[in-house]
Amino acid sequence: KLEPLASHVAAIVAQLEGSTVRTRKAAMQLLGKVEAEFLAPHAAPVAALLADSDSDVRQAALQTLSGLEGSALAVHGATIVGMLGHSDTCCTAYRALQKFEVTSLLELAPAIAAKVEHSEQKEVRVVSLKLLTQLAVTHERADALSPYVGAIVPRLSDKAKSARPLAMELLGKVDVE
């Protein structure tokens, strides 16, 4: 991480609006090298680039946000879950969501379960099952994922063979009473 950049974060962020794709991508890569504590106050304009028209900029913005910790990252949780549905950002979104605290991940469980149930992309279903499994393993309440059994059961016969054991493992952890 580059601490000398810390005093220039605001100037770098100011370059984002109305700039070229090349400039936005370069700014994201540069901001990704800044310590999280200096980036956190400027996270909103970075998060806005998750909706950029250019996939490279979206990917770079997601990687930059992934450098944040705790509540600074969790504020953007719903948007990051949305990024699971894009083939260009699925893996990066998954890695970012793995950093979430259990309480933040629990709040996102309905949206993650929707990805398990409705996504046509195998990779999205698999990483979403992995996130629910992570939640089931770390959450102290066995019934926390019970509402999502209906989304998980169809994955027992998923086209993605790697989804099947995840679904079985997850169902084994869920209290369905």
mmCIF file of C-alpha atoms in Angstrom:
data_model
loop_
_atom_site.group_PDB
_atom_site.id
_atom_site.type_symbol
_atom_site.label_atom_id
_atom_site.label_comp_id
_atom_site.label_asym_id
_atom_site.label_seq_id
_atom_site.Cartn_x
_atom_site.Cartn_y
_atom_site.Cartn_z
ATOM 1 C CA LYS A 1 0.000 0.000 0.000
ATOM 2 C CA LEU A 2 1.139 3.517 -0.787
ATOM 3 C CA GLU A 3 0.852 5.958 2.102
ATOM 4 C CA PRO A 4 2.303 8.929 0.153
ATOM 5 C CA LEU A 5 -0.850 8.828 -1.990
ATOM 6 C CA ALA A 6 -3.075 9.325 1.035
ATOM 7 C CA SER A 7 -2.948 13.109 0.804
ATOM 8 C CA HIS A 8 -3.951 12.950 -2.872
ATOM 9 C CA VAL A 9 -6.943 10.619 -2.656
ATOM 10 C CA ALA A 10 -9.481 13.468 -2.988
ATOM 11 C CA ALA A 11 -7.722 14.772 -6.103
ATOM 12 C CA ILE A 12 -7.679 11.299 -7.654
ATOM 13 C CA VAL A 13 -11.373 10.760 -6.870
ATOM 14 C CA ALA A 14 -12.186 14.165 -8.387
ATOM 15 C CA GLN A 15 -10.880 12.853 -11.719
ATOM 16 C CA LEU A 16 -13.523 10.125 -11.877
ATOM 17 C CA GLU A 17 -16.539 12.140 -12.960
ATOM 18 C CA GLY A 18 -16.695 12.841 -16.671
ATOM 19 C CA SER A 19 -13.348 11.215 -17.406
ATOM 20 C CA THR A 20 -12.344 8.672 -20.017
ATOM 21 C CA VAL A 21 -12.474 4.933 -19.451
ATOM 22 C CA ARG A 22 -8.696 4.880 -19.341
ATOM 23 C CA THR A 23 -8.585 7.566 -16.643
ATOM 24 C CA ARG A 24 -11.287 5.903 -14.520
ATOM 25 C CA LYS A 25 -9.559 2.525 -14.717
ATOM 26 C CA ALA A 26 -6.145 4.033 -13.896
ATOM 27 C CA ALA A 27 -7.666 5.935 -10.959
ATOM 28 C CA MET A 28 -9.212 2.717 -9.603
ATOM 29 C CA GLN A 29 -5.915 0.888 -9.881
ATOM 30 C CA LEU A 30 -4.137 3.736 -8.112
ATOM 31 C CA LEU A 31 -6.768 4.003 -5.362
ATOM 32 C CA GLY A 32 -6.487 0.253 -4.866
ATOM 33 C CA LYS A 33 -2.953 0.886 -3.612
ATOM 34 C CA VAL A 34 -4.086 3.320 -0.917
ATOM 35 C CA GLU A 35 -4.548 2.203 2.693
ATOM 36 C CA ALA A 36 -8.188 1.414 3.516
ATOM 37 C CA GLU A 37 -8.409 4.134 6.172
ATOM 38 C CA PHE A 38 -7.655 6.827 3.571
ATOM 39 C CA LEU A 39 -9.907 5.317 0.912
ATOM 40 C CA ALA A 40 -12.975 4.757 3.138
ATOM 41 C CA PRO A 41 -14.128 8.423 3.195
ATOM 42 C CA HIS A 42 -14.124 8.378 -0.624
ATOM 43 C CA ALA A 43 -15.801 4.998 -1.117
ATOM 44 C CA ALA A 44 -19.112 6.363 -2.463
ATOM 45 C CA PRO A 45 -17.696 7.708 -5.759
ATOM 46 C CA VAL A 46 -15.731 4.471 -6.180
ATOM 47 C CA ALA A 47 -18.893 2.430 -5.554
ATOM 48 C CA ALA A 48 -20.709 4.516 -8.167
ATOM 49 C CA LEU A 49 -18.335 3.060 -10.742
ATOM 50 C CA LEU A 50 -19.763 -0.400 -10.090
ATOM 51 C CA ALA A 51 -22.449 0.712 -12.544
ATOM 52 C CA ASP A 52 -19.951 2.008 -15.128
ATOM 53 C CA SER A 53 -20.585 1.165 -18.765
ATOM 54 C CA ASP A 54 -17.094 -0.346 -19.086
ATOM 55 C CA SER A 55 -16.540 -3.816 -17.611
ATOM 56 C CA ASP A 56 -12.845 -3.131 -16.894
ATOM 57 C CA VAL A 57 -13.786 -0.066 -14.848
ATOM 58 C CA ARG A 58 -16.460 -2.050 -12.950
ATOM 59 C CA GLN A 59 -13.917 -4.776 -12.190
ATOM 60 C CA ALA A 60 -11.281 -2.250 -11.060
ATOM 61 C CA ALA A 61 -13.827 -0.421 -8.867
ATOM 62 C CA LEU A 62 -14.858 -3.688 -7.235
ATOM 63 C CA GLN A 63 -11.228 -4.626 -6.599
ATOM 64 C CA THR A 64 -10.604 -1.194 -5.089
ATOM 65 C CA LEU A 65 -13.642 -1.459 -2.796
ATOM 66 C CA SER A 66 -12.500 -4.933 -1.774
ATOM 67 C CA GLY A 67 -9.587 -3.257 -0.013
ATOM 68 C CA LEU A 68 -11.995 -1.784 2.526
ATOM 69 C CA GLU A 69 -12.812 -3.546 5.778
ATOM 70 C CA GLY A 70 -15.817 -4.001 8.026
ATOM 71 C CA SER A 71 -18.610 -1.463 7.889
ATOM 72 C CA ALA A 72 -16.882 0.626 5.203
ATOM 73 C CA LEU A 73 -17.196 -2.358 2.849
ATOM 74 C CA ALA A 74 -20.562 -3.605 4.185
ATOM 75 C CA VAL A 75 -22.268 -0.323 3.247
ATOM 76 C CA HIS A 76 -21.934 -1.461 -0.364
ATOM 77 C CA GLY A 77 -23.032 -5.047 0.299
ATOM 78 C CA ALA A 78 -26.216 -5.038 -1.773
ATOM 79 C CA THR A 79 -24.376 -3.620 -4.772
ATOM 80 C CA ILE A 80 -21.589 -6.175 -4.384
ATOM 81 C CA VAL A 81 -24.123 -9.024 -4.238
ATOM 82 C CA GLY A 82 -25.533 -7.623 -7.469
ATOM 83 C CA MET A 83 -22.072 -7.892 -8.996
ATOM 84 C CA LEU A 84 -22.181 -11.662 -8.427
ATOM 85 C CA GLY A 85 -24.494 -11.806 -11.434
ATOM 86 C CA HIS A 86 -21.937 -10.420 -13.881
ATOM 87 C CA SER A 87 -19.481 -12.880 -15.368
ATOM 88 C CA ASP A 88 -16.707 -10.260 -15.354
ATOM 89 C CA THR A 89 -17.046 -9.478 -11.627
ATOM 90 C CA CYS A 90 -18.453 -12.658 -10.059
ATOM 91 C CA CYS A 91 -15.188 -13.942 -8.544
ATOM 92 C CA THR A 92 -14.080 -10.534 -7.262
ATOM 93 C CA ALA A 93 -17.515 -9.933 -5.716
ATOM 94 C CA TYR A 94 -17.334 -13.346 -4.048
ATOM 95 C CA ARG A 95 -13.908 -12.569 -2.547
ATOM 96 C CA ALA A 96 -15.193 -9.217 -1.258
ATOM 97 C CA LEU A 97 -18.278 -10.807 0.306
ATOM 98 C CA GLN A 98 -16.119 -13.433 2.031
ATOM 99 C CA LYS A 99 -14.622 -10.560 4.059
ATOM 100 C CA PHE A 100 -18.015 -9.533 5.458
ATOM 101 C CA GLU A 101 -18.827 -10.064 9.109
ATOM 102 C CA VAL A 102 -21.565 -12.598 9.823
ATOM 103 C CA THR A 103 -24.156 -9.951 10.727
ATOM 104 C CA SER A 104 -23.616 -8.094 7.445
ATOM 105 C CA LEU A 105 -23.673 -11.314 5.442
ATOM 106 C CA LEU A 106 -26.868 -12.395 7.199
ATOM 107 C CA GLU A 107 -28.580 -9.188 6.055
ATOM 108 C CA LEU A 108 -27.610 -10.060 2.476
ATOM 109 C CA ALA A 109 -28.759 -13.698 2.702
ATOM 110 C CA PRO A 110 -32.091 -13.107 0.887
ATOM 111 C CA ALA A 111 -30.306 -11.553 -2.104
ATOM 112 C CA ILE A 112 -27.655 -14.297 -2.097
ATOM 113 C CA ALA A 113 -30.339 -16.994 -1.930
ATOM 114 C CA ALA A 114 -32.061 -15.328 -4.892
ATOM 115 C CA LYS A 115 -28.826 -15.761 -6.866
ATOM 116 C CA VAL A 116 -28.792 -19.460 -5.897
ATOM 117 C CA GLU A 117 -32.374 -19.878 -7.022
ATOM 118 C CA HIS A 118 -32.603 -17.723 -10.136
ATOM 119 C CA SER A 119 -29.202 -17.314 -11.748
ATOM 120 C CA GLU A 120 -28.714 -19.049 -15.067
ATOM 121 C CA GLN A 121 -24.925 -18.874 -14.639
ATOM 122 C CA LYS A 122 -23.398 -21.930 -12.981
ATOM 123 C CA GLU A 123 -20.545 -19.947 -11.448
ATOM 124 C CA VAL A 124 -22.972 -17.519 -9.791
ATOM 125 C CA ARG A 125 -24.993 -20.351 -8.247
ATOM 126 C CA VAL A 126 -21.849 -22.072 -6.960
ATOM 127 C CA VAL A 127 -20.300 -18.983 -5.320
ATOM 128 C CA SER A 128 -23.680 -18.029 -3.852
ATOM 129 C CA LEU A 129 -23.999 -21.501 -2.323
ATOM 130 C CA LYS A 130 -20.476 -21.104 -0.934
ATOM 131 C CA LEU A 131 -21.471 -17.802 0.703
ATOM 132 C CA LEU A 132 -24.569 -19.350 2.274
ATOM 133 C CA THR A 133 -22.428 -22.254 3.498
ATOM 134 C CA GLN A 134 -19.968 -19.784 5.029
ATOM 135 C CA LEU A 135 -22.877 -18.119 6.766
ATOM 136 C CA ALA A 136 -24.282 -21.440 8.024
ATOM 137 C CA VAL A 137 -20.893 -22.450 9.412
ATOM 138 C CA THR A 138 -20.194 -19.169 11.197
ATOM 139 C CA HIS A 139 -23.671 -18.202 12.397
ATOM 140 C CA GLU A 140 -24.711 -19.472 15.806
ATOM 141 C CA ARG A 141 -28.414 -19.868 14.942
ATOM 142 C CA ALA A 142 -29.157 -23.051 13.013
ATOM 143 C CA ASP A 143 -32.456 -21.664 11.752
ATOM 144 C CA ALA A 144 -30.910 -18.589 10.096
ATOM 145 C CA LEU A 145 -30.957 -20.172 6.647
ATOM 146 C CA SER A 146 -34.177 -22.172 6.971
ATOM 147 C CA PRO A 147 -36.129 -19.687 4.827
ATOM 148 C CA TYR A 148 -33.822 -20.449 1.902
ATOM 149 C CA VAL A 149 -34.242 -24.234 1.767
ATOM 150 C CA GLY A 150 -36.547 -23.805 -1.242
ATOM 151 C CA ALA A 151 -33.720 -22.119 -3.143
ATOM 152 C CA ILE A 152 -31.150 -24.723 -2.112
ATOM 153 C CA VAL A 153 -33.014 -27.998 -2.770
ATOM 154 C CA PRO A 154 -33.114 -27.602 -6.597
ATOM 155 C CA ARG A 155 -29.311 -27.301 -6.563
ATOM 156 C CA LEU A 156 -29.114 -30.979 -5.551
ATOM 157 C CA SER A 157 -29.561 -31.722 -9.260
ATOM 158 C CA ASP A 158 -27.782 -28.626 -10.588
ATOM 159 C CA LYS A 159 -26.043 -28.753 -13.971
ATOM 160 C CA ALA A 160 -22.943 -27.507 -12.181
ATOM 161 C CA LYS A 161 -21.673 -30.668 -10.521
ATOM 162 C CA SER A 162 -19.753 -28.615 -7.947
ATOM 163 C CA ALA A 163 -23.056 -27.092 -6.768
ATOM 164 C CA ARG A 164 -24.524 -30.462 -5.781
ATOM 165 C CA PRO A 165 -22.226 -31.292 -2.833
ATOM 166 C CA LEU A 166 -22.408 -27.663 -1.668
ATOM 167 C CA ALA A 167 -26.201 -27.882 -1.611
ATOM 168 C CA MET A 168 -26.061 -31.176 0.307
ATOM 169 C CA GLU A 169 -23.550 -29.776 2.780
ATOM 170 C CA LEU A 170 -25.624 -26.652 3.271
ATOM 171 C CA LEU A 171 -28.867 -28.557 3.766
ATOM 172 C CA GLY A 172 -27.073 -30.654 6.384
ATOM 173 C CA LYS A 173 -26.341 -27.500 8.362
ATOM 174 C CA VAL A 174 -29.813 -25.959 8.097
ATOM 175 C CA ASP A 175 -32.394 -26.582 10.805
ATOM 176 C CA VAL A 176 -35.578 -27.222 8.844
ATOM 177 C CA GLU A 177 -37.925 -27.837 11.794
#
